[in-house]
CSV table of C-alpha atoms in Angstrom, one decimal:
chain,number,residue,atom,x,y,z
A,16,GLY,CA,101.1,82.4,106.7
A,17,GLN,CA,99.3,82.6,103.4
A,18,ARG,CA,100.6,86.0,102.3
A,19,ILE,CA,103.8,88.1,102.3
A,20,VAL,CA,103.1,91.8,102.2
A,21,ALA,CA,106.1,93.9,100.9
A,22,GLY,CA,106.4,97.7,101.1
A,23,TYR,CA,107.5,99.9,98.2
A,24,ASN,CA,107.3,103.6,97.3
A,25,ARG,CA,103.6,104.5,97.7
A,26,TYR,CA,102.3,100.9,97.1
A,27,LEU,CA,102.3,97.4,98.5
A,28,LYS,CA,102.9,94.1,96.8
A,29,MET,CA,101.1,91.0,98.1
A,30,PHE,CA,102.7,87.7,97.4
A,31,TYR,CA,100.9,84.3,98.0
A,32,THR,CA,102.9,81.6,99.6
A,33,GLY,CA,100.8,78.9,97.9
A,34,MET,CA,101.9,80.2,94.5
A,35,PRO,CA,105.6,80.8,94.6
A,36,GLY,CA,107.1,82.9,91.8
A,37,ARG,CA,106.6,86.4,90.5
A,38,GLU,CA,102.8,86.6,90.7
A,39,TYR,CA,101.5,89.2,93.1
A,40,ASP,CA,98.8,91.7,93.7
A,41,THR,CA,99.5,95.5,93.8
A,42,LEU,CA,97.8,97.7,96.4
A,43,ARG,CA,98.4,101.4,95.6
A,44,LEU,CA,98.3,103.8,98.5
A,45,GLY,CA,97.4,106.8,96.3
A,46,LYS,CA,96.7,107.7,92.6
A,47,SER,CA,100.1,109.5,92.1
A,48,ARG,CA,103.0,111.2,93.9
A,49,TYR,CA,101.3,114.6,93.6
A,50,SER,CA,97.7,113.7,94.3
A,51,LYS,CA,96.1,114.8,97.5
A,52,ASP,CA,94.7,111.4,98.3
A,53,GLY,CA,96.4,108.5,99.9
A,54,GLN,CA,99.5,107.8,101.9
A,55,LYS,CA,102.9,109.3,100.8
A,56,GLY,CA,106.4,108.0,101.1
A,57,ILE,CA,108.3,104.7,101.1
A,58,VAL,CA,106.5,102.0,103.1
A,59,SER,CA,108.8,101.2,106.1
A,60,CYS,CA,106.6,98.8,108.2
A,61,VAL,CA,103.5,96.8,108.0
A,62,SER,CA,101.7,95.2,111.0
A,63,PHE,CA,98.6,93.0,110.9
A,64,ARG,CA,96.1,92.6,113.8
A,65,ASP,CA,95.8,89.2,115.5
A,66,ALA,CA,93.5,87.2,113.3
A,67,ASP,CA,92.3,85.1,116.2
A,68,LEU,CA,90.7,88.2,117.8
A,69,GLY,CA,88.8,89.4,114.8
A,70,PHE,CA,89.5,91.8,112.0
A,71,PRO,CA,92.1,89.6,110.4
A,72,HIS,CA,92.2,91.8,107.2
A,73,VAL,CA,92.9,95.1,109.0
A,74,PHE,CA,96.5,96.2,109.0
A,75,ALA,CA,98.6,99.3,109.7
A,76,VAL,CA,101.1,100.7,107.3
A,77,GLY,CA,103.9,103.2,108.3
A,78,THR,CA,106.1,105.2,105.9
A,79,TYR,CA,109.3,107.1,106.0
A,80,ALA,CA,107.3,110.3,105.1
A,81,GLY,CA,105.9,110.0,108.6
A,82,SER,CA,102.4,108.7,108.7
A,83,VAL,CA,100.4,105.6,109.8
A,84,TYR,CA,97.3,104.5,107.9
A,85,LEU,CA,94.9,101.6,108.5
A,86,TYR,CA,93.8,99.4,105.6
A,87,ASP,CA,91.4,96.5,104.9
A,88,ASP,CA,92.6,94.2,102.1
A,89,ARG,CA,89.1,92.9,101.4
A,90,ILE,CA,88.3,96.1,99.5
A,91,PRO,CA,88.5,95.4,95.8
A,92,GLY,CA,90.3,97.6,93.3
A,93,SER,CA,93.9,98.8,92.8
A,94,ILE,CA,93.7,101.6,95.5
A,95,ALA,CA,93.7,100.4,99.0
A,96,ALA,CA,93.2,103.7,100.8
A,97,ASP,CA,89.4,104.2,101.0
A,98,ILE,CA,88.6,102.0,103.9
A,99,ILE,CA,88.0,102.0,107.6
A,100,ILE,CA,88.9,105.6,108.2
A,101,GLN,CA,87.9,106.6,104.7
A,102,GLY,CA,91.5,107.4,103.7
A,103,THR,CA,92.0,109.7,106.7
A,104,CYS,CA,95.5,109.6,108.3
A,105,VAL,CA,94.8,108.4,111.8
A,106,ILE,CA,98.4,108.9,113.0
A,107,GLY,CA,100.6,111.4,111.1
A,108,HIS,CA,103.9,112.8,112.1
A,109,GLY,CA,107.3,113.9,110.7
A,110,LYS,CA,108.3,116.5,108.3
A,111,ASN,CA,107.2,117.2,104.7
A,112,ASN,CA,110.7,116.9,103.1
A,113,ARG,CA,109.5,118.6,99.9
A,114,ARG,CA,108.4,121.9,101.4
A,115,LYS,CA,110.6,121.7,104.6
A,116,LYS,CA,107.5,122.3,106.7
A,117,LYS,CA,105.9,120.1,109.3
A,118,ARG,CA,103.3,117.8,108.0
A,119,LYS,CA,99.8,118.9,108.7
A,120,PHE,CA,97.3,116.5,110.2
A,121,GLU,CA,94.5,115.3,107.9
A,122,LYS,CA,91.1,115.4,109.6
A,123,SER,CA,87.6,114.1,109.0
A,124,ASN,CA,84.6,116.1,110.1
A,125,ASP,CA,85.2,114.9,113.6
A,126,GLU,CA,88.1,116.2,115.6
A,127,ILE,CA,90.8,113.5,115.8
A,128,PHE,CA,93.4,115.6,117.6
A,129,SER,CA,93.1,118.7,119.6
A,130,ALA,CA,95.6,121.5,118.9
A,131,ALA,CA,97.5,120.6,122.0
A,132,LYS,CA,97.6,116.9,121.0
A,133,GLU,CA,98.9,117.9,117.5
A,134,LYS,CA,101.7,120.0,119.0
A,135,TRP,CA,102.6,117.3,121.5
A,136,PHE,CA,102.7,114.6,118.9
A,137,GLU,CA,104.9,116.6,116.4
A,138,LYS,CA,107.3,117.3,119.3
A,139,THR,CA,107.3,113.7,120.6
A,140,VAL,CA,107.7,111.9,117.2
A,141,SER,CA,109.7,113.8,114.6
A,142,GLY,CA,110.8,111.3,112.0
A,143,GLY,CA,109.7,108.5,109.7
A,144,VAL,CA,107.9,105.6,111.2
A,145,THR,CA,110.3,102.6,111.8
A,146,GLN,CA,108.1,100.0,113.6
A,147,LEU,CA,104.5,99.2,114.3
A,148,THR,CA,103.2,96.6,116.7
A,149,TRP,CA,99.7,95.7,117.8
A,150,SER,CA,99.0,94.8,121.4
A,151,SER,CA,98.0,91.2,122.2
A,152,ASP,CA,94.3,92.3,122.5
A,153,ASN,CA,94.4,94.4,119.3
A,154,ASN,CA,93.2,97.4,121.3
A,155,TYR,CA,96.4,99.5,121.0
A,156,LEU,CA,99.0,100.2,118.3
A,157,PHE,CA,102.6,101.0,119.3
A,158,SER,CA,104.7,103.1,117.0
A,159,ALA,CA,108.4,104.1,116.9
A,160,ALA,CA,110.1,106.6,114.6
A,161,ARG,CA,113.5,107.9,113.5
A,162,ARG,CA,115.2,110.5,115.7
A,163,SER,CA,112.6,110.0,118.4
A,164,ASP,CA,113.2,109.3,122.1
A,165,GLN,CA,109.6,107.9,122.6
A,166,VAL,CA,107.6,104.9,121.7
A,167,VAL,CA,103.9,105.9,121.5
A,168,SER,CA,100.8,103.8,122.1
A,169,TRP,CA,97.5,104.6,120.4
A,170,ASP,CA,94.0,103.6,121.5
A,171,MET,CA,92.5,101.8,118.5
A,172,ARG,CA,89.2,100.7,120.0
A,173,CYS,CA,87.0,103.2,118.2
A,174,LEU,CA,87.2,101.9,114.6
A,175,THR,CA,83.8,100.3,114.3
A,176,SER,CA,82.1,103.4,112.9
A,177,GLN,CA,83.3,105.6,110.1
A,178,ASP,CA,81.2,108.4,111.4
A,179,ALA,CA,82.8,108.4,114.9
A,180,VAL,CA,86.5,107.8,114.7
A,181,GLU,CA,88.6,109.0,117.6
A,182,ILE,CA,92.3,108.0,117.8
A,183,LYS,CA,94.0,108.9,121.0
A,184,GLY,CA,97.7,108.7,122.0
A,185,VAL,CA,97.4,107.2,125.5
A,186,ALA,CA,101.0,106.9,126.6
A,187,SER,CA,104.7,107.4,125.6
A,188,TYR,CA,107.7,105.4,126.7
A,189,SER,CA,111.1,107.0,126.9
A,190,ARG,CA,114.3,105.7,125.5
A,191,SER,CA,117.4,107.1,123.7
A,192,GLY,CA,116.6,107.0,120.0
A,193,GLY,CA,118.1,110.1,118.4
A,194,THR,CA,119.3,108.4,115.3
A,195,ASN,CA,118.2,107.6,111.8
A,196,GLN,CA,118.8,103.9,112.5
A,197,HIS,CA,116.0,101.4,113.3
A,198,VAL,CA,116.0,101.0,117.0
A,199,ALA,CA,113.6,98.1,117.7
A,200,PHE,CA,111.1,97.3,120.5
A,201,ASP,CA,109.0,94.2,121.3
A,202,LEU,CA,105.8,93.7,123.2
A,203,ASN,CA,104.8,90.7,125.4
A,204,ASP,CA,101.3,91.1,126.7
A,205,LYS,CA,101.7,93.9,129.2
A,206,THR,CA,105.5,94.2,129.1
A,207,LEU,CA,107.3,96.5,126.6
A,208,PHE,CA,111.0,95.9,125.8
A,209,LEU,CA,112.7,99.0,124.3
A,210,GLY,CA,116.1,99.0,122.6
A,211,SER,CA,118.0,102.2,123.3
A,212,CYS,CA,121.1,104.0,121.9
A,213,ASP,CA,122.5,104.5,125.4
A,214,GLY,CA,123.4,100.8,125.6
A,215,THR,CA,120.4,99.7,127.6
A,216,VAL,CA,117.2,97.7,127.3
A,217,LYS,CA,114.3,99.4,129.1
A,218,ILE,CA,111.5,97.2,130.3
A,219,TYR,CA,108.1,98.9,130.9
A,220,ASP,CA,104.9,97.8,132.4
A,221,VAL,CA,102.3,99.2,130.0
A,222,THR,CA,99.5,99.0,132.6
A,223,THR,CA,101.3,101.5,134.9
A,224,GLY,CA,103.7,103.2,132.4
A,225,ASN,CA,106.6,102.5,134.8
A,226,CYS,CA,110.1,101.4,133.8
A,227,ASP,CA,110.5,98.3,136.0
A,228,LYS,CA,113.9,97.2,134.9
A,229,VAL,CA,116.9,98.3,132.9
A,230,ILE,CA,119.4,95.8,131.3
A,231,THR,CA,122.8,97.2,130.6
A,232,CYS,CA,124.7,96.2,127.4
A,233,ASN,CA,128.1,97.1,126.0
A,234,ASP,CA,126.8,99.1,123.0
A,235,ALA,CA,123.7,100.7,121.5
A,236,VAL,CA,120.8,98.2,121.4
A,237,ASN,CA,119.2,98.2,118.0
A,238,GLY,CA,117.3,95.0,118.2
A,239,VAL,CA,115.2,93.2,120.8
A,240,SER,CA,113.0,90.1,120.5
A,241,TYR,CA,111.2,88.3,123.2
A,242,ALA,CA,110.6,84.5,122.9
A,243,ARG,CA,107.3,84.1,124.6
A,244,ASP,CA,107.4,80.3,124.7
A,245,TYR,CA,110.7,80.2,126.5
A,246,GLY,CA,110.7,83.5,128.5
A,247,LEU,CA,114.0,84.6,126.8
A,248,LEU,CA,115.0,88.0,125.5
A,249,SER,CA,117.3,88.2,122.5
A,250,VAL,CA,119.3,91.4,122.1
A,251,SER,CA,121.5,92.8,119.2
A,252,THR,CA,123.9,95.7,119.7
A,253,GLY,CA,125.8,98.2,117.6
A,254,CYS,CA,124.5,100.9,115.4
């Protein structure tokens, strides 16, 4: 509640709610458009971990270029990239629009993805990231992307050591999402609510991976939001 983090092209602006106006801090995600370091593309989504469970300064950033990086805003300086994973892309997908080739995964000295995992991921998620959501225990990160029929969950419990980082895709949840539009999802503890372009809301149990219920609507469902205090699900339709 003390800050508003806004995404731009290759950088973030951090506004402070206690000082309204045009004052802000700039966190650059790379030195330049053509430099090899840092995260590329327009920032499409930002998601902070639950501060009550620790690591309140760690947050995930997704871009329309198709990558997800982790950052820690306690690191001083104008470049925010050299943190927890030492600037390594922990989740990368999509296409490199400049060269019309699939984006290559950036790796540290340790193997983050096997060759089979890279191939599966590029096939499963093929567009820019549209939404990121942490699980209630901060152990998993859920990601959705353009033109993708899957919401993917990632195991984020191995981030305590920079020398032994291992990010694993643990599950994918199916829906109809073959569009450039933002098709939202929401998470309530162990229940995942997925909007879908086929006019349904798919409700998954993340502990089993099963789709327990399907709610039928009269048009494509592009927004879902679960009110935890009241047990109500809000849905918006039409793409």
